[in-house]
PDB file of C-alpha atoms and ligand atoms in Angstrom:
ATOM      1  CA  MET A   1       0.055   0.054  -0.062  1.00  0.00           C
ATOM      2  CA  ASN A   2       1.328   3.456  -0.896  1.00  0.00           C
ATOM      3  CA  VAL A   3      -1.548   5.434   0.496  1.00  0.00           C
ATOM      4  CA  LYS A   4      -1.264   6.408   4.136  1.00  0.00           C
ATOM      5  CA  VAL A   5      -4.026   6.675   6.235  1.00  0.00           C
ATOM      6  CA  VAL A   6      -3.873   9.399   9.149  1.00  0.00           C
ATOM      7  CA  THR A   7      -6.515  10.523  11.655  1.00  0.00           C
ATOM      8  CA  THR A   8      -5.327  13.777  12.967  1.00  0.00           C
ATOM      9  CA  VAL A   9      -5.187  17.468  11.609  1.00  0.00           C
ATOM     10  CA  ALA A  10      -1.573  17.786  12.632  1.00  0.00           C
ATOM     11  CA  GLU A  11      -0.776  14.727  10.636  1.00  0.00           C
ATOM     12  CA  VAL A  12      -2.293  16.118   7.370  1.00  0.00           C
ATOM     13  CA  LYS A  13      -0.752  19.496   7.761  1.00  0.00           C
ATOM     14  CA  ALA A  14       2.836  18.074   8.355  1.00  0.00           C
ATOM     15  CA  ALA A  15       2.451  15.865   5.303  1.00  0.00           C
ATOM     16  CA  VAL A  16       1.138  18.772   3.132  1.00  0.00           C
ATOM     17  CA  LYS A  17       4.029  20.929   4.527  1.00  0.00           C
ATOM     18  CA  ALA A  18       6.584  18.492   3.450  1.00  0.00           C
ATOM     19  CA  TRP A  19       5.168  18.125   0.083  1.00  0.00           C
ATOM     20  CA  ARG A  20       5.042  22.118  -0.322  1.00  0.00           C
ATOM     21  CA  ILE A  21       8.792  22.001   0.458  1.00  0.00           C
ATOM     22  CA  GLU A  22       9.107  19.675  -2.503  1.00  0.00           C
ATOM     23  CA  GLY A  23       7.306  22.127  -4.697  1.00  0.00           C
ATOM     24  CA  LYS A  24       4.533  19.690  -5.024  1.00  0.00           C
ATOM     25  CA  THR A  25       0.855  20.666  -6.066  1.00  0.00           C
ATOM     26  CA  VAL A  26      -1.872  19.129  -3.802  1.00  0.00           C
ATOM     27  CA  GLY A  27      -5.236  17.835  -5.124  1.00  0.00           C
ATOM     28  CA  PHE A  28      -8.208  17.132  -2.743  1.00  0.00           C
ATOM     29  CA  VAL A  29     -11.268  14.982  -3.013  1.00  0.00           C
ATOM     30  CA  PRO A  30     -13.537  15.194   0.057  1.00  0.00           C
ATOM     31  CA  THR A  31     -15.910  12.139   0.766  1.00  0.00           C
ATOM     32  CA  MET A  32     -17.912  10.265   3.216  1.00  0.00           C
ATOM     33  CA  GLY A  33     -16.430   7.071   2.398  1.00  0.00           C
ATOM     34  CA  TYR A  34     -17.907   3.872   1.064  1.00  0.00           C
ATOM     35  CA  LEU A  35     -16.298   4.489  -2.118  1.00  0.00           C
ATOM     36  CA  HIS A  36     -17.444   3.653  -5.505  1.00  0.00           C
ATOM     37  CA  GLU A  37     -16.647   4.448  -9.122  1.00  0.00           C
ATOM     38  CA  GLY A  38     -17.985   7.772  -8.646  1.00  0.00           C
ATOM     39  CA  HIS A  39     -15.589   8.725  -6.084  1.00  0.00           C
ATOM     40  CA  GLU A  40     -12.873   6.825  -7.897  1.00  0.00           C
ATOM     41  CA  SER A  41     -13.294   9.137 -11.078  1.00  0.00           C
ATOM     42  CA  LEU A  42     -12.749  12.301  -8.913  1.00  0.00           C
ATOM     43  CA  ILE A  43      -9.599  10.661  -7.247  1.00  0.00           C
ATOM     44  CA  LYS A  44      -8.226   9.699 -10.638  1.00  0.00           C
ATOM     45  CA  LYS A  45      -8.754  13.172 -12.083  1.00  0.00           C
ATOM     46  CA  SER A  46      -7.026  14.560  -9.195  1.00  0.00           C
ATOM     47  CA  VAL A  47      -4.035  12.130  -9.479  1.00  0.00           C
ATOM     48  CA  ALA A  48      -3.844  12.986 -13.092  1.00  0.00           C
ATOM     49  CA  GLU A  49      -3.845  16.874 -12.400  1.00  0.00           C
ATOM     50  CA  ASN A  50      -1.803  17.225  -9.268  1.00  0.00           C
ATOM     51  CA  ASP A  51       1.480  15.896  -7.821  1.00  0.00           C
ATOM     52  CA  VAL A  52      -0.210  14.382  -4.852  1.00  0.00           C
ATOM     53  CA  THR A  53      -3.653  13.749  -3.958  1.00  0.00           C
ATOM     54  CA  VAL A  54      -5.571  13.828  -0.511  1.00  0.00           C
ATOM     55  CA  VAL A  55      -8.771  11.961   0.080  1.00  0.00           C
ATOM     56  CA  SER A  56     -10.974  12.921   3.151  1.00  0.00           C
ATOM     57  CA  ILE A  57     -13.316  10.179   4.496  1.00  0.00           C
ATOM     58  CA  PHE A  58     -15.518  11.748   7.132  1.00  0.00           C
ATOM     59  CA  VAL A  59     -19.174  10.977   7.689  1.00  0.00           C
ATOM     60  CA  ASN A  60     -19.863  14.704   8.883  1.00  0.00           C
ATOM     61  CA  PRO A  61     -22.638  14.740  11.560  1.00  0.00           C
ATOM     62  CA  MET A  62     -23.213  18.444  10.938  1.00  0.00           C
ATOM     63  CA  GLN A  63     -24.876  17.810   7.356  1.00  0.00           C
ATOM     64  CA  PHE A  64     -27.323  15.270   8.531  1.00  0.00           C
ATOM     65  CA  GLY A  65     -30.776  16.183   9.791  1.00  0.00           C
ATOM     66  CA  PRO A  66     -31.946  14.781  13.103  1.00  0.00           C
ATOM     67  CA  LYS A  67     -34.084  12.114  11.229  1.00  0.00           C
ATOM     68  CA  GLU A  68     -31.554  11.262   8.719  1.00  0.00           C
ATOM     69  CA  ASP A  69     -29.139   8.239   8.301  1.00  0.00           C
ATOM     70  CA  LEU A  70     -25.979   9.318  10.114  1.00  0.00           C
ATOM     71  CA  ALA A  71     -25.980   6.239  12.312  1.00  0.00           C
ATOM     72  CA  SER A  72     -26.678   3.825   9.576  1.00  0.00           C
ATOM     73  CA  TYR A  73     -24.540   5.527   6.772  1.00  0.00           C
ATOM     74  CA  PRO A  74     -22.196   2.627   5.285  1.00  0.00           C
ATOM     75  CA  ARG A  75     -18.722   2.616   6.320  1.00  0.00           C
ATOM     76  CA  ASP A  76     -15.666   0.362   5.120  1.00  0.00           C
ATOM     77  CA  LEU A  77     -12.320   1.844   5.730  1.00  0.00           C
ATOM     78  CA  GLU A  78     -10.436  -1.317   4.420  1.00  0.00           C
ATOM     79  CA  ALA A  79     -12.101  -1.262   1.046  1.00  0.00           C
ATOM     80  CA  ASP A  80     -11.952   2.523   0.661  1.00  0.00           C
ATOM     81  CA  THR A  81      -8.259   2.376   1.354  1.00  0.00           C
ATOM     82  CA  LYS A  82      -7.639  -0.140  -1.359  1.00  0.00           C
ATOM     83  CA  LEU A  83      -9.805   1.979  -3.837  1.00  0.00           C
ATOM     84  CA  CYS A  84      -7.826   5.009  -2.826  1.00  0.00           C
ATOM     85  CA  ASN A  85      -4.527   3.149  -3.110  1.00  0.00           C
ATOM     86  CA  ASN A  86      -5.262   1.733  -6.696  1.00  0.00           C
ATOM     87  CA  ALA A  87      -6.506   5.134  -7.977  1.00  0.00           C
ATOM     88  CA  GLY A  88      -3.039   6.669  -6.993  1.00  0.00           C
ATOM     89  CA  ALA A  89      -4.070   8.596  -3.993  1.00  0.00           C
ATOM     90  CA  ASN A  90      -1.343   9.590  -1.578  1.00  0.00           C
ATOM     91  CA  LEU A  91      -3.147  10.277   1.767  1.00  0.00           C
ATOM     92  CA  ILE A  92      -6.446   9.541   3.503  1.00  0.00           C
ATOM     93  CA  PHE A  93      -7.552  11.680   6.179  1.00  0.00           C
ATOM     94  CA  HIS A  94      -9.971   9.783   8.189  1.00  0.00           C
ATOM     95  CA  PRO A  95     -10.626  11.762  11.487  1.00  0.00           C
ATOM     96  CA  GLU A  96     -12.951  11.058  14.310  1.00  0.00           C
ATOM     97  CA  THR A  97     -15.780  13.537  14.840  1.00  0.00           C
ATOM     98  CA  SER A  98     -13.852  14.876  18.022  1.00  0.00           C
ATOM     99  CA  GLU A  99     -11.021  15.811  15.852  1.00  0.00           C
ATOM    100  CA  MET A 100     -13.152  17.844  13.588  1.00  0.00           C
ATOM    101  CA  TYR A 101     -15.406  19.255  16.061  1.00  0.00           C
ATOM    102  CA  GLN A 102     -13.874  20.114  19.467  1.00  0.00           C
ATOM    103  CA  ASP A 103     -15.723  21.109  22.585  1.00  0.00           C
ATOM    104  CA  GLY A 104     -17.102  24.572  22.159  1.00  0.00           C
ATOM    105  CA  PHE A 105     -17.134  24.466  18.413  1.00  0.00           C
ATOM    106  CA  SER A 106     -19.443  27.438  17.353  1.00  0.00           C
ATOM    107  CA  SER A 107     -18.442  28.642  13.846  1.00  0.00           C
ATOM    108  CA  TYR A 108     -20.457  28.112  10.778  1.00  0.00           C
ATOM    109  CA  VAL A 109     -20.303  29.012   7.146  1.00  0.00           C
ATOM    110  CA  ASP A 110     -23.705  29.737   5.468  1.00  0.00           C
ATOM    111  CA  VAL A 111     -24.105  30.259   1.881  1.00  0.00           C
ATOM    112  CA  ASN A 112     -27.465  32.021   1.176  1.00  0.00           C
ATOM    113  CA  GLY A 113     -29.455  32.240  -2.099  1.00  0.00           C
ATOM    114  CA  LEU A 114     -28.356  29.191  -3.874  1.00  0.00           C
ATOM    115  CA  THR A 115     -29.271  26.993  -0.825  1.00  0.00           C
ATOM    116  CA  ASN A 116     -32.987  28.120  -0.940  1.00  0.00           C
ATOM    117  CA  SER A 117     -34.237  25.436  -3.300  1.00  0.00           C
ATOM    118  CA  LEU A 118     -33.818  21.944  -3.969  1.00  0.00           C
ATOM    119  CA  CYS A 119     -31.989  19.956  -1.134  1.00  0.00           C
ATOM    120  CA  GLY A 120     -31.462  23.314   0.752  1.00  0.00           C
ATOM    121  CA  LEU A 121     -35.054  23.244   1.218  1.00  0.00           C
ATOM    122  CA  SER A 122     -35.900  19.497   1.848  1.00  0.00           C
ATOM    123  CA  ARG A 123     -32.637  19.247   4.143  1.00  0.00           C
ATOM    124  CA  PRO A 124     -32.691  22.318   6.158  1.00  0.00           C
ATOM    125  CA  GLY A 125     -29.197  22.813   7.847  1.00  0.00           C
ATOM    126  CA  HIS A 126     -27.543  20.547   5.222  1.00  0.00           C
ATOM    127  CA  PHE A 127     -25.677  23.134   3.385  1.00  0.00           C
ATOM    128  CA  ARG A 128     -24.426  24.655   6.384  1.00  0.00           C
ATOM    129  CA  GLY A 129     -22.867  21.479   7.447  1.00  0.00           C
ATOM    130  CA  VAL A 130     -21.526  20.924   4.114  1.00  0.00           C
ATOM    131  CA  CYS A 131     -19.953  24.288   3.832  1.00  0.00           C
ATOM    132  CA  THR A 132     -18.639  24.442   7.399  1.00  0.00           C
ATOM    133  CA  VAL A 133     -16.988  20.950   7.033  1.00  0.00           C
ATOM    134  CA  VAL A 134     -15.445  21.570   3.449  1.00  0.00           C
ATOM    135  CA  THR A 135     -14.015  25.142   4.731  1.00  0.00           C
ATOM    136  CA  LYS A 136     -12.381  23.218   7.532  1.00  0.00           C
ATOM    137  CA  LEU A 137     -11.082  20.622   5.362  1.00  0.00           C
ATOM    138  CA  PHE A 138      -9.702  23.199   2.918  1.00  0.00           C
ATOM    139  CA  ASN A 139      -8.005  24.997   5.706  1.00  0.00           C
ATOM    140  CA  ILE A 140      -6.441  21.743   6.829  1.00  0.00           C
ATOM    141  CA  VAL A 141      -5.394  20.438   3.328  1.00  0.00           C
ATOM    142  CA  THR A 142      -4.882  23.542   1.612  1.00  0.00           C
ATOM    143  CA  PRO A 143      -5.257  22.058  -1.644  1.00  0.00           C
ATOM    144  CA  ASP A 144      -4.416  23.730  -5.189  1.00  0.00           C
ATOM    145  CA  LYS A 145      -7.517  21.927  -6.633  1.00  0.00           C
ATOM    146  CA  ALA A 146     -10.493  20.175  -5.098  1.00  0.00           C
ATOM    147  CA  TYR A 147     -12.917  17.981  -6.914  1.00  0.00           C
ATOM    148  CA  PHE A 148     -16.668  17.343  -6.574  1.00  0.00           C
ATOM    149  CA  GLY A 149     -19.298  15.360  -8.290  1.00  0.00           C
ATOM    150  CA  GLU A 150     -22.143  16.877 -10.439  1.00  0.00           C
ATOM    151  CA  LYS A 151     -24.129  14.186  -9.036  1.00  0.00           C
ATOM    152  CA  ASP A 152     -24.604  16.699  -6.048  1.00  0.00           C
ATOM    153  CA  ALA A 153     -25.170  19.533  -8.535  1.00  0.00           C
ATOM    154  CA  GLN A 154     -26.350  22.004  -6.006  1.00  0.00           C
ATOM    155  CA  GLN A 155     -23.374  21.361  -3.544  1.00  0.00           C
ATOM    156  CA  LEU A 156     -21.085  21.967  -6.527  1.00  0.00           C
ATOM    157  CA  ALA A 157     -22.610  25.326  -7.187  1.00  0.00           C
ATOM    158  CA  VAL A 158     -22.786  26.167  -3.354  1.00  0.00           C
ATOM    159  CA  ILE A 159     -18.944  25.321  -2.916  1.00  0.00           C
ATOM    160  CA  LYS A 160     -17.883  27.356  -5.961  1.00  0.00           C
ATOM    161  CA  ARG A 161     -19.912  30.219  -4.728  1.00  0.00           C
ATOM    162  CA  MET A 162     -18.341  29.938  -1.216  1.00  0.00           C
ATOM    163  CA  VAL A 163     -14.825  29.594  -2.553  1.00  0.00           C
ATOM    164  CA  THR A 164     -15.470  32.808  -4.659  1.00  0.00           C
ATOM    165  CA  ASP A 165     -17.274  34.879  -1.995  1.00  0.00           C
ATOM    166  CA  LEU A 166     -14.724  34.130   0.646  1.00  0.00           C
ATOM    167  CA  ASN A 167     -11.537  34.441  -1.460  1.00  0.00           C
ATOM    168  CA  MET A 168     -10.485  30.762  -0.893  1.00  0.00           C
ATOM    169  CA  ASN A 169      -7.309  29.945  -2.658  1.00  0.00           C
ATOM    170  CA  LEU A 170      -8.024  27.130  -4.706  1.00  0.00           C
ATOM    171  CA  GLU A 171      -9.803  25.992  -7.792  1.00  0.00           C
ATOM    172  CA  ILE A 172     -13.108  23.823  -7.616  1.00  0.00           C
ATOM    173  CA  ILE A 173     -13.323  21.234 -10.324  1.00  0.00           C
ATOM    174  CA  GLY A 174     -16.817  19.514 -11.224  1.00  0.00           C
ATOM    175  CA  CYS A 175     -16.782  15.960 -12.477  1.00  0.00           C
ATOM    176  CA  PRO A 176     -19.617  14.114 -14.470  1.00  0.00           C
ATOM    177  CA  ILE A 177     -21.855  11.627 -13.025  1.00  0.00           C
ATOM    178  CA  ILE A 178     -20.907   8.070 -13.068  1.00  0.00           C
ATOM    179  CA  ARG A 179     -23.703   5.657 -13.242  1.00  0.00           C
ATOM    180  CA  GLU A 180     -24.283   1.882 -13.149  1.00  0.00           C
ATOM    181  CA  ASP A 181     -24.522   0.233 -16.523  1.00  0.00           C
ATOM    182  CA  ASP A 182     -28.391   0.246 -16.296  1.00  0.00           C
ATOM    183  CA  GLY A 183     -28.472   4.183 -15.562  1.00  0.00           C
ATOM    184  CA  LEU A 184     -28.936   4.357 -11.808  1.00  0.00           C
ATOM    185  CA  ALA A 185     -26.530   7.096 -10.470  1.00  0.00           C
ATOM    186  CA  LYS A 186     -23.788   5.454  -8.406  1.00  0.00           C
ATOM    187  CA  SER A 187     -24.149   6.382  -4.686  1.00  0.00           C
ATOM    188  CA  SER A 188     -22.994   4.951  -1.260  1.00  0.00           C
ATOM    189  CA  ARG A 189     -26.579   4.910  -0.244  1.00  0.00           C
ATOM    190  CA  ASN A 190     -27.550   2.381  -3.036  1.00  0.00           C
ATOM    191  CA  THR A 191     -26.432  -0.126  -0.513  1.00  0.00           C
ATOM    192  CA  TYR A 192     -29.474   0.428   1.412  1.00  0.00           C
ATOM    193  CA  LEU A 193     -31.665  -0.670  -1.351  1.00  0.00           C
ATOM    194  CA  SER A 194     -33.313  -4.221  -1.654  1.00  0.00           C
ATOM    195  CA  PRO A 195     -32.956  -6.058  -5.017  1.00  0.00           C
ATOM    196  CA  ASN A 196     -36.666  -5.136  -5.855  1.00  0.00           C
ATOM    197  CA  THR A 197     -36.435  -1.344  -4.690  1.00  0.00           C
ATOM    198  CA  ARG A 198     -32.933  -1.279  -6.495  1.00  0.00           C
ATOM    199  CA  GLN A 199     -34.689  -2.496  -9.735  1.00  0.00           C
ATOM    200  CA  GLU A 200     -37.668   0.002  -9.334  1.00  0.00           C
ATOM    201  CA  SER A 201     -35.245   3.015  -8.733  1.00  0.00           C
ATOM    202  CA  LEU A 202     -34.218   2.831 -12.304  1.00  0.00           C
ATOM    203  CA  ILE A 203     -37.335   4.576 -13.270  1.00  0.00           C
ATOM    204  CA  ILE A 204     -35.560   7.813 -11.395  1.00  0.00           C
ATOM    205  CA  SER A 205     -32.939   7.945 -14.336  1.00  0.00           C
ATOM    206  CA  LYS A 206     -35.291   6.660 -16.916  1.00  0.00           C
ATOM    207  CA  SER A 207     -37.678   9.578 -16.176  1.00  0.00           C
ATOM    208  CA  ILE A 208     -35.087  12.391 -16.275  1.00  0.00           C
ATOM    209  CA  PHE A 209     -33.433  11.036 -19.397  1.00  0.00           C
ATOM    210  CA  MET A 210     -37.054  11.157 -20.923  1.00  0.00           C
ATOM    211  CA  GLY A 211     -37.287  14.772 -19.623  1.00  0.00           C
ATOM    212  CA  LYS A 212     -33.940  15.736 -21.293  1.00  0.00           C
ATOM    213  CA  LYS A 213     -35.196  14.266 -24.596  1.00  0.00           C
ATOM    214  CA  MET A 214     -38.332  16.397 -24.375  1.00  0.00           C
ATOM    215  CA  ILE A 215     -36.154  19.391 -24.085  1.00  0.00           C
ATOM    216  CA  GLU A 216     -33.921  18.243 -26.885  1.00  0.00           C
ATOM    217  CA  GLU A 217     -36.905  17.983 -28.889  1.00  0.00           C
ATOM    218  CA  GLY A 218     -37.942  21.311 -28.359  1.00  0.00           C
ATOM    219  CA  GLU A 219     -40.171  21.512 -25.345  1.00  0.00           C
ATOM    220  CA  ARG A 220     -39.452  24.831 -23.258  1.00  0.00           C
ATOM    221  CA  ASP A 221     -42.302  24.943 -20.889  1.00  0.00           C
ATOM    222  CA  ALA A 222     -40.765  23.697 -17.634  1.00  0.00           C
ATOM    223  CA  ALA A 223     -43.883  22.764 -16.033  1.00  0.00           C
ATOM    224  CA  LYS A 224     -44.673  20.136 -18.685  1.00  0.00           C
ATOM    225  CA  VAL A 225     -41.175  18.785 -18.345  1.00  0.00           C
ATOM    226  CA  ILE A 226     -41.430  18.384 -14.730  1.00  0.00           C
ATOM    227  CA  GLN A 227     -45.088  16.768 -14.826  1.00  0.00           C
ATOM    228  CA  ALA A 228     -43.903  14.275 -17.430  1.00  0.00           C
ATOM    229  CA  ILE A 229     -40.899  13.241 -15.086  1.00  0.00           C
ATOM    230  CA  LYS A 230     -43.248  13.231 -12.065  1.00  0.00           C
ATOM    231  CA  ASP A 231     -45.848  11.042 -13.896  1.00  0.00           C
ATOM    232  CA  SER A 232     -43.027   8.668 -15.048  1.00  0.00           C
ATOM    233  CA  ILE A 233     -41.582   8.121 -11.517  1.00  0.00           C
ATOM    234  CA  ASN A 234     -44.961   7.888 -10.100  1.00  0.00           C
ATOM    235  CA  THR A 235     -45.643   4.729 -12.169  1.00  0.00           C
ATOM    236  CA  SER A 236     -43.474   2.937  -9.514  1.00  0.00           C
ATOM    237  CA  LYS A 237     -45.642   2.467  -6.367  1.00  0.00           C
ATOM    238  CA  LEU A 238     -42.304   2.244  -4.305  1.00  0.00           C
ATOM    239  CA  MET A 239     -41.168   5.915  -5.420  1.00  0.00           C
ATOM    240  CA  ASP A 240     -42.091   8.731  -3.122  1.00  0.00           C
ATOM    241  CA  ILE A 241     -41.150  12.066  -4.751  1.00  0.00           C
ATOM    242  CA  ASP A 242     -39.318  14.783  -2.571  1.00  0.00           C
ATOM    243  CA  TYR A 243     -38.818  17.106  -5.546  1.00  0.00           C
ATOM    244  CA  VAL A 244     -38.658  17.270  -9.257  1.00  0.00           C
ATOM    245  CA  GLU A 245     -37.435  20.860 -10.185  1.00  0.00           C
ATOM    246  CA  ILE A 246     -35.978  22.695 -13.202  1.00  0.00           C
ATOM    247  CA  VAL A 247     -33.742  25.671 -12.223  1.00  0.00           C
ATOM    248  CA  ASP A 248     -31.428  28.138 -13.512  1.00  0.00           C
ATOM    249  CA  ALA A 249     -28.014  26.333 -13.101  1.00  0.00           C
ATOM    250  CA  ASN A 250     -26.312  29.548 -11.870  1.00  0.00           C
ATOM    251  CA  THR A 251     -28.933  30.906  -9.359  1.00  0.00           C
ATOM    252  CA  MET A 252     -30.625  27.639  -8.479  1.00  0.00           C
ATOM    253  CA  GLU A 253     -33.971  29.496  -8.939  1.00  0.00           C
ATOM    254  CA  SER A 254     -36.982  27.848 -10.524  1.00  0.00           C
ATOM    255  CA  ILE A 255     -37.669  28.848 -14.205  1.00  0.00           C
ATOM    256  CA  THR A 256     -40.749  28.493 -16.108  1.00  0.00           C
ATOM    257  CA  GLU A 257     -39.434  28.844 -19.447  1.00  0.00           C
ATOM    258  CA  ILE A 258     -36.441  26.442 -20.362  1.00  0.00           C
ATOM    259  CA  LYS A 259     -33.557  28.566 -21.606  1.00  0.00           C
ATOM    260  CA  GLY A 260     -29.689  29.244 -20.900  1.00  0.00           C
ATOM    261  CA  GLU A 261     -27.866  26.805 -18.517  1.00  0.00           C
ATOM    262  CA  ILE A 262     -30.548  24.626 -16.686  1.00  0.00           C
ATOM    263  CA  LEU A 263     -30.281  22.064 -13.961  1.00  0.00           C
ATOM    264  CA  CYS A 264     -33.036  19.473 -13.833  1.00  0.00           C
ATOM    265  CA  ALA A 265     -32.859  17.842 -10.358  1.00  0.00           C
ATOM    266  CA  VAL A 266     -34.883  15.050  -8.539  1.00  0.00           C
ATOM    267  CA  ALA A 267     -34.973  13.613  -5.098  1.00  0.00           C
ATOM    268  CA  VAL A 268     -36.908  10.574  -4.464  1.00  0.00           C
ATOM    269  CA  ARG A 269     -37.436   8.297  -1.380  1.00  0.00           C
ATOM    270  CA  ALA A 270     -37.202   4.815  -2.460  1.00  0.00           C
ATOM    271  CA  ASN A 271     -39.444   2.657  -0.622  1.00  0.00           C
ATOM    272  CA  GLY A 272     -38.446   4.286   2.640  1.00  0.00           C
ATOM    273  CA  GLU A 273     -35.017   2.639   2.204  1.00  0.00           C
ATOM    274  CA  ALA A 274     -33.103   5.508   0.923  1.00  0.00           C
ATOM    275  CA  ARG A 275     -33.305   9.089  -0.489  1.00  0.00           C
ATOM    276  CA  LEU A 276     -31.892   9.184  -4.013  1.00  0.00           C
ATOM    277  CA  ILE A 277     -30.936  12.028  -5.981  1.00  0.00           C
ATOM    278  CA  ASP A 278     -30.317  12.545  -9.499  1.00  0.00           C
ATOM    279  CA  ASN A 279     -30.102  15.338 -12.150  1.00  0.00           C
ATOM    280  CA  PHE A 280     -29.068  16.546 -15.548  1.00  0.00           C
ATOM    281  CA  MET A 281     -27.528  20.068 -16.752  1.00  0.00           C
ATOM    282  CA  MET A 282     -28.072  21.291 -20.184  1.00  0.00           C
ATOM    283  CA  SER A 283     -27.225  24.490 -22.195  1.00  0.00           C
ATOM    284  CA  VAL A 284     -30.422  25.383 -24.267  1.00  0.00           C
TER     285      VAL A 284
HETATM  286  P1  AMP B   1     -20.176  11.566  -0.752  1.00  0.00           P
HETATM  287  O1  AMP B   1     -19.215  10.559  -0.264  1.00  0.00           O
HETATM  288  O2  AMP B   1     -21.481  11.124  -1.243  1.00  0.00           O
HETATM  289  O3  AMP B   1     -20.149  12.932   0.015  1.00  0.00           O
HETATM  290  O4  AMP B   1     -19.380  12.258  -2.043  1.00  0.00           O
HETATM  291  C1  AMP B   1     -18.137  12.767  -2.294  1.00  0.00           C
HETATM  292  C2  AMP B   1     -17.998  13.351  -3.616  1.00  0.00           C
HETATM  293  O5  AMP B   1     -18.186  12.294  -4.650  1.00  0.00           O
HETATM  294  C3  AMP B   1     -19.137  14.271  -3.848  1.00  0.00           C
HETATM  295  O6  AMP B   1     -18.375  15.551  -4.497  1.00  0.00           O
HETATM  296  C4  AMP B   1     -20.044  13.683  -4.805  1.00  0.00           C
HETATM  297  O7  AMP B   1     -20.724  14.668  -5.676  1.00  0.00           O
HETATM  298  C5  AMP B   1     -19.146  12.959  -5.607  1.00  0.00           C
HETATM  299  N1  AMP B   1     -19.970  11.654  -6.211  1.00  0.00           N
HETATM  300  C6  AMP B   1     -20.747  10.792  -5.429  1.00  0.00           C
HETATM  301  N2  AMP B   1     -21.403   9.943  -6.314  1.00  0.00           N
HETATM  302  C7  AMP B   1     -20.922  10.207  -7.491  1.00  0.00           C
HETATM  303  C8  AMP B   1     -21.161   9.815  -8.745  1.00  0.00           C
HETATM  304  N3  AMP B   1     -22.143   8.806  -9.056  1.00  0.00           N
HETATM  305  N4  AMP B   1     -20.690  10.348  -9.948  1.00  0.00           N
HETATM  306  C9  AMP B   1     -19.678  11.463  -9.738  1.00  0.00           C
HETATM  307  N5  AMP B   1     -19.446  11.991  -8.491  1.00  0.00           N
HETATM  308  C10 AMP B   1     -19.904  11.404  -7.555  1.00  0.00           C
END
């Protein structure tokens, strides 16, 4: 194994300091672990574009709501370490919660506006938790570039906004959604799905691809595309829609007429087993 696993902030800072003395560039991939090919694509891109790559594996309690799946979130450090090693990462930062949030912790990063819709609405406090932990991780790792998936499109937009607004000294790189062969977007949470629910969940990607096709064929009425996607997802009795929205990709605000850079995003509860998200972006 070439990759090293460390658990303290001090160890990460020491490693980065040594690399900096050697003049090396640092890429960073923040994750919550239980890594799959989606994460792997981010790590490989970082390895290709930087001299060294740090991956963080931290299930961040601050971004989970009280009724969400913090306790059951899947974890497998051994498999994650192998994946990181094979992808060429150099360092895994795997802190305990107490290492990240010490007694008396009381500073938060809030990005307004972009977080008023989609997952920002249905998961209150989620993006505050994400922005706070990502800021901490950026301060610890001080990367030149950090890699985020378009799977979490709103998160990517929020992080880019935060980095611009707060003059953070790094570049944010967005990476395309990696899917299973049958179209389901890869997610650590897919492991929650029973075989039957997993099969029925295919309706999510099928439905948004159908919506995309409607737009490609000339439909410009967002309400019509949204309704068609909802009707399609609702053909499965196991799917409980949280939201289906079409928003301006830059502001995350709902639009009525489809034009410019758009994001079509969905969140669906699959048989009470997992909340799955998916999306597509388009320039019209
Ligand atoms: P997570 O471990 O779910 O917090 O995800 C860590 C990073 O991996 C985030 O930037 C995600 O957007 C990205 N990611 C997760 N799943 C995928 C996927 N299927 N394709 C591309 N990126 C992904």
